[in-house]
mmCIF file of C-alpha atoms and ligand atoms in Angstrom:
data_model
loop_
_atom_site.group_PDB
_atom_site.id
_atom_site.type_symbol
_atom_site.label_atom_id
_atom_site.label_comp_id
_atom_site.label_asym_id
_atom_site.label_seq_id
_atom_site.Cartn_x
_atom_site.Cartn_y
_atom_site.Cartn_z
ATOM 1 C CA MET A 807 -85.213 -19.041 -98.883
ATOM 2 C CA ALA A 808 -87.368 -20.001 -101.905
ATOM 3 C CA THR A 809 -86.153 -21.128 -105.316
ATOM 4 C CA PRO A 810 -86.832 -18.757 -108.388
ATOM 5 C CA THR A 811 -89.978 -20.571 -109.523
ATOM 6 C CA GLU A 812 -91.377 -20.190 -105.971
ATOM 7 C CA ASN A 813 -90.632 -16.539 -105.400
ATOM 8 C CA PRO A 814 -91.281 -14.654 -108.287
ATOM 9 C CA GLN A 815 -91.631 -11.816 -106.470
ATOM 10 C CA LEU A 816 -87.440 -11.795 -106.090
ATOM 11 C CA ASP A 817 -87.089 -11.629 -110.090
ATOM 12 C CA LYS A 818 -89.428 -8.707 -110.398
ATOM 13 C CA ALA A 819 -87.910 -7.217 -107.386
ATOM 14 C CA ALA A 820 -84.478 -8.296 -109.233
ATOM 15 C CA GLY A 821 -85.722 -6.649 -112.328
ATOM 16 C CA LEU A 822 -86.771 -3.263 -110.619
ATOM 17 C CA LEU A 823 -83.207 -2.533 -108.928
ATOM 18 C CA ARG A 824 -81.935 -3.420 -112.465
ATOM 19 C CA LEU A 825 -83.409 -0.504 -114.360
ATOM 20 C CA ALA A 826 -83.411 1.834 -111.300
ATOM 21 C CA ARG A 827 -81.348 4.965 -111.559
ATOM 22 C CA ARG A 828 -81.469 6.021 -108.103
ATOM 23 C CA ILE A 829 -82.801 4.057 -104.894
ATOM 24 C CA ALA A 830 -83.443 5.016 -101.706
ATOM 25 C CA VAL A 831 -82.937 2.458 -98.724
ATOM 26 C CA LEU A 832 -84.140 2.447 -95.292
ATOM 27 C CA THR A 833 -82.653 -0.084 -92.627
ATOM 28 C CA GLY A 834 -83.355 -1.080 -89.211
ATOM 29 C CA ALA A 835 -81.700 -3.305 -86.489
ATOM 30 C CA GLY A 836 -82.903 -6.251 -88.979
ATOM 31 C CA ILE A 837 -80.260 -5.868 -90.949
ATOM 32 C CA SER A 838 -77.574 -6.095 -88.185
ATOM 33 C CA ALA A 839 -79.298 -9.086 -86.567
ATOM 34 C CA GLU A 840 -77.005 -11.411 -88.443
ATOM 35 C CA SER A 841 -74.123 -9.868 -87.253
ATOM 36 C CA GLY A 842 -75.195 -11.209 -83.817
ATOM 37 C CA ILE A 843 -76.731 -7.476 -82.940
ATOM 38 C CA GLU A 844 -80.173 -7.744 -81.060
ATOM 39 C CA THR A 845 -83.323 -6.241 -82.489
ATOM 40 C CA PHE A 846 -85.703 -4.284 -80.864
ATOM 41 C CA ARG A 847 -89.088 -5.559 -81.130
ATOM 42 C CA GLN A 848 -88.688 -9.159 -81.385
ATOM 43 C CA PRO A 849 -90.847 -10.950 -79.198
ATOM 44 C CA ARG A 850 -88.556 -12.576 -76.119
ATOM 45 C CA THR A 851 -85.393 -12.124 -77.636
ATOM 46 C CA GLY A 852 -85.511 -8.493 -78.622
ATOM 47 C CA LEU A 853 -84.149 -5.615 -76.342
ATOM 48 C CA TRP A 854 -87.584 -4.217 -75.160
ATOM 49 C CA ALA A 855 -88.746 -7.619 -74.268
ATOM 50 C CA ARG A 856 -86.166 -7.269 -71.238
ATOM 51 C CA TYR A 857 -85.723 -3.503 -70.696
ATOM 52 C CA ASP A 858 -88.219 -0.165 -70.879
ATOM 53 C CA PRO A 859 -87.291 2.035 -73.977
ATOM 54 C CA MET A 860 -88.709 4.665 -71.762
ATOM 55 C CA GLU A 861 -86.565 4.069 -68.908
ATOM 56 C CA LEU A 862 -83.425 3.750 -71.197
ATOM 57 C CA ALA A 863 -83.862 5.158 -74.491
ATOM 58 C CA HIS A 864 -85.756 8.536 -73.516
ATOM 59 C CA VAL A 865 -84.533 11.765 -73.498
ATOM 60 C CA ASP A 866 -86.320 12.291 -70.133
ATOM 61 C CA ALA A 867 -84.552 8.954 -68.676
ATOM 62 C CA LEU A 868 -81.003 10.487 -69.802
ATOM 63 C CA ALA A 869 -81.805 13.709 -67.622
ATOM 64 C CA ARG A 870 -83.106 11.823 -64.617
ATOM 65 C CA ASP A 871 -80.659 9.044 -64.723
ATOM 66 C CA PRO A 872 -77.984 9.634 -66.579
ATOM 67 C CA LYS A 873 -75.727 6.927 -64.712
ATOM 68 C CA THR A 874 -77.991 4.021 -65.610
ATOM 69 C CA VAL A 875 -78.527 5.417 -69.314
ATOM 70 C CA THR A 876 -74.934 5.818 -69.945
ATOM 71 C CA GLU A 877 -74.262 2.403 -68.674
ATOM 72 C CA TRP A 878 -76.793 0.622 -70.381
ATOM 73 C CA TYR A 879 -75.838 2.622 -73.942
ATOM 74 C CA HIS A 880 -72.157 1.282 -72.913
ATOM 75 C CA TRP A 881 -73.507 -2.055 -72.268
ATOM 76 C CA ARG A 882 -75.060 -2.063 -75.892
ATOM 77 C CA PHE A 883 -71.880 -1.069 -77.605
ATOM 78 C CA SER A 884 -70.104 -3.800 -76.082
ATOM 79 C CA LYS A 885 -72.571 -6.116 -77.745
ATOM 80 C CA CYS A 886 -72.015 -4.538 -81.251
ATOM 81 C CA ALA A 887 -67.935 -3.564 -80.724
ATOM 82 C CA ASP A 888 -67.017 -7.051 -82.240
ATOM 83 C CA ALA A 889 -69.736 -7.104 -84.648
ATOM 84 C CA ARG A 890 -68.825 -7.545 -88.346
ATOM 85 C CA PRO A 891 -71.028 -6.618 -91.034
ATOM 86 C CA ASN A 892 -72.942 -9.295 -92.913
ATOM 87 C CA PRO A 893 -73.669 -10.581 -96.479
ATOM 88 C CA GLY A 894 -76.452 -8.219 -96.263
ATOM 89 C CA HIS A 895 -74.589 -4.835 -95.497
ATOM 90 C CA GLU A 896 -71.698 -5.916 -98.227
ATOM 91 C CA ALA A 897 -74.587 -6.680 -100.944
ATOM 92 C CA LEU A 898 -75.954 -3.100 -100.055
ATOM 93 C CA ALA A 899 -72.653 -1.454 -100.450
ATOM 94 C CA LYS A 900 -71.935 -3.733 -104.016
ATOM 95 C CA LEU A 901 -75.476 -2.408 -105.115
ATOM 96 C CA GLN A 902 -74.432 1.273 -104.326
ATOM 97 C CA LYS A 903 -70.935 0.785 -106.324
ATOM 98 C CA LEU A 904 -72.780 -0.410 -108.926
ATOM 99 C CA LYS A 905 -75.006 2.004 -109.217
ATOM 100 C CA ARG A 906 -72.966 4.796 -108.951
ATOM 101 C CA ASP A 907 -70.251 3.351 -111.520
ATOM 102 C CA ALA A 908 -73.600 3.614 -114.023
ATOM 103 C CA GLY A 909 -74.204 7.230 -113.067
ATOM 104 C CA GLY A 910 -76.836 6.656 -110.335
ATOM 105 C CA ASP A 911 -76.856 6.377 -106.728
ATOM 106 C CA VAL A 912 -78.036 4.170 -103.843
ATOM 107 C CA ASP A 913 -78.878 6.626 -100.520
ATOM 108 C CA VAL A 914 -78.694 4.245 -97.244
ATOM 109 C CA LEU A 915 -80.862 5.985 -94.764
ATOM 110 C CA THR A 916 -80.287 3.926 -91.577
ATOM 111 C CA GLN A 917 -81.989 3.939 -88.198
ATOM 112 C CA ASN A 918 -78.803 1.631 -86.911
ATOM 113 C CA ILE A 919 -76.192 3.225 -84.797
ATOM 114 C CA ASP A 920 -73.739 0.592 -85.349
ATOM 115 C CA GLY A 921 -71.598 1.843 -87.947
ATOM 116 C CA LEU A 922 -71.984 -1.579 -89.425
ATOM 117 C CA HIS A 923 -73.084 -0.190 -92.898
ATOM 118 C CA GLN A 924 -69.792 1.906 -93.160
ATOM 119 C CA ALA A 925 -67.902 -1.046 -92.009
ATOM 120 C CA GLY A 926 -69.313 -3.122 -95.017
ATOM 121 C CA GLY A 927 -68.427 -0.634 -97.489
ATOM 122 C CA ALA A 928 -71.247 1.701 -98.191
ATOM 123 C CA GLU A 929 -70.687 5.323 -98.272
ATOM 124 C CA ASP A 930 -72.592 8.768 -97.409
ATOM 125 C CA VAL A 931 -74.511 6.641 -95.012
ATOM 126 C CA VAL A 932 -77.460 8.721 -93.378
ATOM 127 C CA GLU A 933 -77.494 7.657 -90.022
ATOM 128 C CA LEU A 934 -81.054 8.933 -88.942
ATOM 129 C CA HIS A 935 -80.677 8.274 -85.175
ATOM 130 C CA GLY A 936 -77.261 8.816 -84.677
ATOM 131 C CA SER A 937 -74.203 6.593 -83.879
ATOM 132 C CA ILE A 938 -73.051 4.797 -80.498
ATOM 133 C CA LEU A 939 -69.189 5.205 -81.961
ATOM 134 C CA ARG A 940 -69.561 9.275 -80.995
ATOM 135 C CA TRP A 941 -69.837 10.284 -77.669
ATOM 136 C CA ARG A 942 -70.764 14.210 -76.985
ATOM 137 C CA CYS A 943 -70.402 16.419 -74.168
ATOM 138 C CA GLN A 944 -73.404 17.798 -72.906
ATOM 139 C CA LYS A 945 -71.898 21.110 -71.621
ATOM 140 C CA ALA A 946 -69.682 21.799 -74.498
ATOM 141 C CA GLY A 947 -71.102 19.714 -77.455
ATOM 142 C CA ALA A 948 -67.728 18.620 -78.340
ATOM 143 C CA MET A 949 -67.729 15.146 -79.839
ATOM 144 C CA ARG A 950 -65.517 12.108 -79.099
ATOM 145 C CA PRO A 951 -65.160 8.630 -80.932
ATOM 146 C CA ILE A 952 -66.109 6.049 -78.044
ATOM 147 C CA HIS A 953 -62.528 4.594 -77.608
ATOM 148 C CA GLU A 954 -61.453 8.167 -76.118
ATOM 149 C CA VAL A 955 -64.227 8.292 -73.479
ATOM 150 C CA ASP A 956 -62.937 7.024 -70.089
ATOM 151 C CA PHE A 957 -65.633 4.772 -68.882
ATOM 152 C CA SER A 958 -64.292 4.025 -65.127
ATOM 153 C CA SER A 959 -67.059 5.679 -63.885
ATOM 154 C CA PHE A 960 -70.393 6.461 -64.838
ATOM 155 C CA PRO A 961 -72.212 8.812 -66.221
ATOM 156 C CA PRO A 962 -68.456 9.402 -68.104
ATOM 157 C CA THR A 963 -67.722 12.867 -67.939
ATOM 158 C CA SER A 964 -65.550 15.059 -70.248
ATOM 159 C CA GLU A 965 -62.674 17.443 -69.409
ATOM 160 C CA ALA A 966 -65.246 20.490 -69.342
ATOM 161 C CA GLY A 967 -66.975 18.604 -66.599
ATOM 162 C CA GLY A 968 -70.028 17.844 -68.644
ATOM 163 C CA VAL A 969 -71.669 14.606 -69.278
ATOM 164 C CA LEU A 970 -70.920 12.508 -72.125
ATOM 165 C CA ARG A 971 -73.820 10.655 -73.841
ATOM 166 C CA PRO A 972 -73.966 8.605 -76.960
ATOM 167 C CA ASP A 973 -74.330 10.708 -80.107
ATOM 168 C CA ILE A 974 -77.921 9.242 -80.874
ATOM 169 C CA VAL A 975 -81.353 10.311 -81.073
ATOM 170 C CA LEU A 976 -83.384 8.959 -77.894
ATOM 171 C CA PHE A 977 -87.220 9.092 -78.122
ATOM 172 C CA GLY A 978 -88.566 12.390 -77.559
ATOM 173 C CA GLU A 979 -85.486 14.011 -79.844
ATOM 174 C CA MET A 980 -85.640 15.429 -83.021
ATOM 175 C CA LEU A 981 -83.443 13.722 -85.440
ATOM 176 C CA PRO A 982 -80.483 15.605 -86.928
ATOM 177 C CA THR A 983 -81.613 18.271 -89.102
ATOM 178 C CA GLY A 984 -78.753 17.420 -92.007
ATOM 179 C CA ALA A 985 -80.189 13.478 -91.696
ATOM 180 C CA LEU A 986 -83.655 14.740 -92.302
ATOM 181 C CA GLU A 987 -83.081 17.066 -95.143
ATOM 182 C CA ALA A 988 -80.733 14.295 -96.921
ATOM 183 C CA ALA A 989 -83.201 11.519 -96.364
ATOM 184 C CA GLU A 990 -86.010 13.615 -97.754
ATOM 185 C CA ARG A 991 -84.058 14.870 -100.586
ATOM 186 C CA ALA A 992 -83.122 10.961 -101.275
ATOM 187 C CA VAL A 993 -86.756 9.766 -101.177
ATOM 188 C CA MET A 994 -88.273 12.424 -103.157
ATOM 189 C CA SER A 995 -85.881 11.601 -105.762
ATOM 190 C CA CYS A 996 -85.559 7.681 -105.734
ATOM 191 C CA ASP A 997 -87.017 5.492 -108.759
ATOM 192 C CA VAL A 998 -87.221 2.561 -106.267
ATOM 193 C CA PHE A 999 -87.531 2.620 -102.524
ATOM 194 C CA MET A 1000 -86.546 -0.348 -100.066
ATOM 195 C CA THR A 1001 -87.227 -1.023 -96.226
ATOM 196 C CA ILE A 1002 -84.785 -3.753 -95.007
ATOM 197 C CA GLY A 1003 -85.037 -4.963 -91.366
ATOM 198 C CA THR A 1004 -87.186 -2.324 -89.759
ATOM 199 C CA SER A 1005 -90.474 -3.179 -88.031
ATOM 200 C CA ALA A 1006 -91.592 0.336 -89.440
ATOM 201 C CA VAL A 1007 -93.214 1.553 -86.134
ATOM 202 C CA VAL A 1008 -90.839 4.428 -85.259
ATOM 203 C CA TYR A 1009 -91.407 7.693 -86.687
ATOM 204 C CA PRO A 1010 -90.263 10.212 -88.498
ATOM 205 C CA ALA A 1011 -88.069 7.261 -89.913
ATOM 206 C CA ALA A 1012 -91.039 4.995 -90.708
ATOM 207 C CA GLY A 1013 -92.843 8.042 -92.620
ATOM 208 C CA TYR A 1014 -90.220 7.535 -95.053
ATOM 209 C CA ILE A 1015 -91.912 4.500 -96.364
ATOM 210 C CA ASP A 1016 -95.185 5.909 -96.941
ATOM 211 C CA LEU A 1017 -93.778 9.224 -98.605
ATOM 212 C CA ALA A 1018 -92.158 6.541 -101.606
ATOM 213 C CA ILE A 1019 -95.640 4.966 -101.399
ATOM 214 C CA SER A 1020 -97.638 8.294 -101.822
ATOM 215 C CA ARG A 1021 -94.912 9.294 -104.623
ATOM 216 C CA GLY A 1022 -95.974 6.058 -106.531
ATOM 217 C CA VAL A 1023 -92.441 4.592 -106.931
ATOM 218 C CA PRO A 1024 -92.158 0.675 -106.663
ATOM 219 C CA THR A 1025 -91.156 -0.340 -102.950
ATOM 220 C CA VAL A 1026 -89.761 -3.541 -101.708
ATOM 221 C CA GLU A 1027 -89.567 -4.536 -98.406
ATOM 222 C CA ILE A 1028 -86.975 -7.176 -96.673
ATOM 223 C CA ASN A 1029 -88.120 -8.787 -93.700
ATOM 224 C CA PRO A 1030 -88.474 -12.288 -92.572
ATOM 225 C CA ASP A 1031 -91.744 -11.107 -90.793
ATOM 226 C CA ALA A 1032 -94.786 -8.894 -91.861
ATOM 227 C CA THR A 1033 -95.030 -5.106 -90.685
ATOM 228 C CA PRO A 1034 -97.509 -2.519 -91.048
ATOM 229 C CA MET A 1035 -96.265 -1.657 -94.489
ATOM 230 C CA THR A 1036 -96.154 -5.212 -95.737
ATOM 231 C CA GLY A 1037 -99.689 -4.657 -97.408
ATOM 232 C CA SER A 1038 -98.650 -1.493 -99.035
ATOM 233 C CA VAL A 1039 -95.606 -2.365 -100.631
ATOM 234 C CA THR A 1040 -95.158 -3.667 -104.020
ATOM 235 C CA HIS A 1041 -93.015 -6.594 -103.388
ATOM 236 C CA ALA A 1042 -92.553 -8.167 -99.586
ATOM 237 C CA LEU A 1043 -89.890 -10.414 -99.982
ATOM 238 C CA ARG A 1044 -90.062 -12.508 -96.786
ATOM 239 C CA GLY A 1045 -86.472 -13.739 -95.560
ATOM 240 C CA PRO A 1046 -83.503 -12.718 -93.645
ATOM 241 C CA SER A 1047 -81.454 -9.582 -95.783
ATOM 242 C CA GLY A 1048 -77.970 -11.607 -95.477
ATOM 243 C CA ALA A 1049 -79.576 -14.227 -97.506
ATOM 244 C CA VAL A 1050 -82.110 -11.913 -100.078
ATOM 245 C CA LEU A 1051 -79.805 -9.072 -100.947
ATOM 246 C CA PRO A 1052 -76.940 -11.111 -102.217
ATOM 247 C CA GLU A 1053 -79.658 -13.383 -103.920
ATOM 248 C CA LEU A 1054 -80.989 -10.050 -105.684
ATOM 249 C CA LEU A 1055 -77.680 -8.885 -106.341
ATOM 250 C CA ARG A 1056 -77.251 -12.239 -108.461
ATOM 251 C CA ARG A 1057 -80.488 -12.112 -110.196
ATOM 252 C CA MET A 1058 -79.855 -8.520 -111.095
ATOM 253 C CA ARG A 1059 -76.888 -9.716 -112.953
ATOM 254 C CA ASP A 1060 -78.495 -12.521 -114.717
HETATM 255 C C1 BV8 B 1681 -89.598 12.730 -82.495
HETATM 256 C C2 BV8 B 1681 -82.390 5.136 -80.147
HETATM 257 C C3 BV8 B 1681 -90.169 14.673 -82.000
HETATM 258 C C4 BV8 B 1681 -81.191 4.664 -80.445
HETATM 259 C C5 BV8 B 1681 -84.314 5.223 -81.359
HETATM 260 C C6 BV8 B 1681 -97.296 8.106 -81.649
HETATM 261 C C7 BV8 B 1681 -97.266 7.878 -82.934
HETATM 262 C C8 BV8 B 1681 -96.272 7.963 -83.808
HETATM 263 C C9 BV8 B 1681 -94.695 8.404 -83.397
HETATM 264 C C10 BV8 B 1681 -94.845 8.634 -81.730
HETATM 265 C C11 BV8 B 1681 -96.015 8.439 -81.222
HETATM 266 N N1 BV8 B 1681 -95.675 8.681 -80.042
HETATM 267 C C12 BV8 B 1681 -94.188 9.483 -79.763
HETATM 268 C C13 BV8 B 1681 -93.914 8.926 -81.223
HETATM 269 C C14 BV8 B 1681 -92.383 9.608 -81.726
HETATM 270 C C15 BV8 B 1681 -91.571 8.429 -81.551
HETATM 271 C C16 BV8 B 1681 -91.701 6.824 -82.004
HETATM 272 O O1 BV8 B 1681 -91.966 6.760 -83.141
HETATM 273 N N2 BV8 B 1681 -92.289 6.429 -80.902
HETATM 274 C C17 BV8 B 1681 -93.049 5.106 -81.689
HETATM 275 C C18 BV8 B 1681 -92.244 3.769 -80.768
HETATM 276 C C19 BV8 B 1681 -94.319 4.942 -81.167
HETATM 277 N N3 BV8 B 1681 -90.324 9.072 -82.278
HETATM 278 C C20 BV8 B 1681 -89.774 9.785 -81.535
HETATM 279 O O2 BV8 B 1681 -89.559 9.986 -80.698
HETATM 280 C C21 BV8 B 1681 -88.903 10.587 -82.661
HETATM 281 N N4 BV8 B 1681 -88.126 11.725 -82.374
HETATM 282 O O3 BV8 B 1681 -90.296 12.322 -82.792
HETATM 283 O O4 BV8 B 1681 -89.022 13.931 -82.052
HETATM 284 C C22 BV8 B 1681 -89.816 15.640 -81.274
HETATM 285 C C23 BV8 B 1681 -90.440 17.133 -81.327
HETATM 286 C C24 BV8 B 1681 -90.302 18.082 -81.060
HETATM 287 C C25 BV8 B 1681 -88.960 18.665 -80.440
HETATM 288 C C26 BV8 B 1681 -88.768 17.103 -79.700
HETATM 289 C C27 BV8 B 1681 -88.686 16.050 -80.333
HETATM 290 C C28 BV8 B 1681 -86.840 9.321 -82.252
HETATM 291 C C29 BV8 B 1681 -87.083 7.965 -82.547
HETATM 292 C C30 BV8 B 1681 -85.687 7.626 -82.557
HETATM 293 C C31 BV8 B 1681 -85.669 6.618 -81.004
HETATM 294 N N5 BV8 B 1681 -84.490 6.252 -81.078
HETATM 295 N N6 BV8 B 1681 -83.221 4.474 -80.773
HETATM 296 C C32 BV8 B 1681 -80.762 3.032 -80.002
HETATM 297 O O5 BV8 B 1681 -80.867 2.959 -79.091
HETATM 298 O O6 BV8 B 1681 -80.445 2.464 -81.052
HETATM 299 S S1 BV8 B 1681 -85.474 4.223 -81.782
HETATM 300 C C33 BV8 B 1681 -84.892 2.425 -81.946
HETATM 301 O O7 BV8 B 1681 -86.127 1.895 -82.629
HETATM 302 C C34 BV8 B 1681 -84.126 2.389 -82.839
HETATM 303 O O8 BV8 B 1681 -83.156 3.630 -83.342
HETATM 304 C C35 BV8 B 1681 -84.372 1.511 -84.268
HETATM 305 O O9 BV8 B 1681 -83.582 1.599 -85.228
HETATM 306 C C36 BV8 B 1681 -86.207 2.069 -83.977
HETATM 307 C C37 BV8 B 1681 -86.616 1.277 -84.921
HETATM 308 O O10 BV8 B 1681 -86.553 -0.180 -84.664
HETATM 309 P P1 BV8 B 1681 -85.879 -1.273 -85.857
HETATM 310 O O11 BV8 B 1681 -84.565 -0.736 -86.374
HETATM 311 O O12 BV8 B 1681 -87.368 -1.503 -86.741
HETATM 312 O O13 BV8 B 1681 -86.174 -2.399 -84.962
HETATM 313 P P2 BV8 B 1681 -87.295 -3.257 -84.604
HETATM 314 O O14 BV8 B 1681 -86.241 -4.309 -83.457
HETATM 315 O O15 BV8 B 1681 -88.201 -2.641 -84.113
HETATM 316 O O16 BV8 B 1681 -87.430 -4.428 -85.600
HETATM 317 C C38 BV8 B 1681 -86.452 -5.102 -86.438
HETATM 318 C C39 BV8 B 1681 -87.114 -5.817 -87.606
HETATM 319 O O17 BV8 B 1681 -86.281 -6.683 -88.217
HETATM 320 C C40 BV8 B 1681 -88.550 -6.868 -87.479
HETATM 321 O O18 BV8 B 1681 -89.602 -6.463 -88.235
HETATM 322 C C41 BV8 B 1681 -87.329 -8.105 -87.544
HETATM 323 O O19 BV8 B 1681 -88.776 -9.008 -88.533
HETATM 324 C C42 BV8 B 1681 -86.697 -7.662 -88.609
HETATM 325 N N7 BV8 B 1681 -85.446 -8.753 -89.059
HETATM 326 C C43 BV8 B 1681 -85.187 -9.586 -87.777
HETATM 327 N N8 BV8 B 1681 -84.147 -10.295 -88.378
HETATM 328 C C44 BV8 B 1681 -83.726 -9.977 -89.408
HETATM 329 C C45 BV8 B 1681 -84.887 -9.101 -89.940
HETATM 330 N N9 BV8 B 1681 -84.994 -8.197 -90.908
HETATM 331 C C46 BV8 B 1681 -84.231 -8.741 -92.159
HETATM 332 N N10 BV8 B 1681 -83.342 -9.634 -92.066
HETATM 333 C C47 BV8 B 1681 -82.799 -10.446 -90.632
HETATM 334 N N11 BV8 B 1681 -82.168 -11.155 -90.466
#
């Protein structure tokens, strides 16, 4: 990543974070990339380069073929079961503690379903798209941790005889009301908004970036690549979050 003199944006962004009382942060698959979890839309390596999201991550696909969809999500889980939080997750948790100790807060709004923000120490994480670590019975609605699901056959079923599905938001499904309300409160009350590791193309989550920009609060994007929001944010920090976030915290304290 560029040195301080080459990257004045980093110092300016660190200055914004130092002064901010409440920070809202939208994260996507990119913040987990350095934990070894594949993203969705990266050319060639992303999940959607090899699978059709409408065949596997859509509510109609689950209704049409619950066996294939639950098998695929069990495979997705097998890819993240051993993943550990990376320095990006840990830096965000440290920032939240710093701000809470000073009477402020950091609201983490994630599109990820891997649970790594919580594993990295973040609290009160808003899971906009649910979590693969919880599966729910489609018949009784009962929730259970993934380790209590019997995957000897697919789709897995509950004692009530219903199909067990991951507690995630598929395309064509509404986001959980509680998550939507918490996210709206966070974005409407923040002094600084950050978007980290998301291609900013999935709605309504990406809409929170537009909302922050429309409020006129300073916005910071962290991403190795450009996104549709890059031209609209206050500071676009080009780099991996596992390196940029710890560097921002270092400079905040300088
Ligand atoms: C809904 C399931 C309505 C869980 C997911 C046309 C226009 C606008 C919207 C729509 C439209 N047509 C349809 C819609 C709605 C649709 C949508 O937004 N479609 C888009 C694609 C056009 N949205 C929905 O369906 C939502 N529901 O609208 O409901 C409704 C109303 C009434 C009644 C019923 C329903 C539901 C959206 C949630 C769908 N679920 N996944 C799972 O499998 O994980 S979406 C999927 O995309 C994931 O959740 C993921 O989180 C999300 C966003 O992707 P990203 O996280 O951004 O990942 P991506 O790979 O794209 O990008 C990674 C980024 O990281 C890249 O920029 C890369 O450069 C960067 N990166 C890489 N390495 C690093 C890094 N960054 C930092 N550091 C690194 N090291």
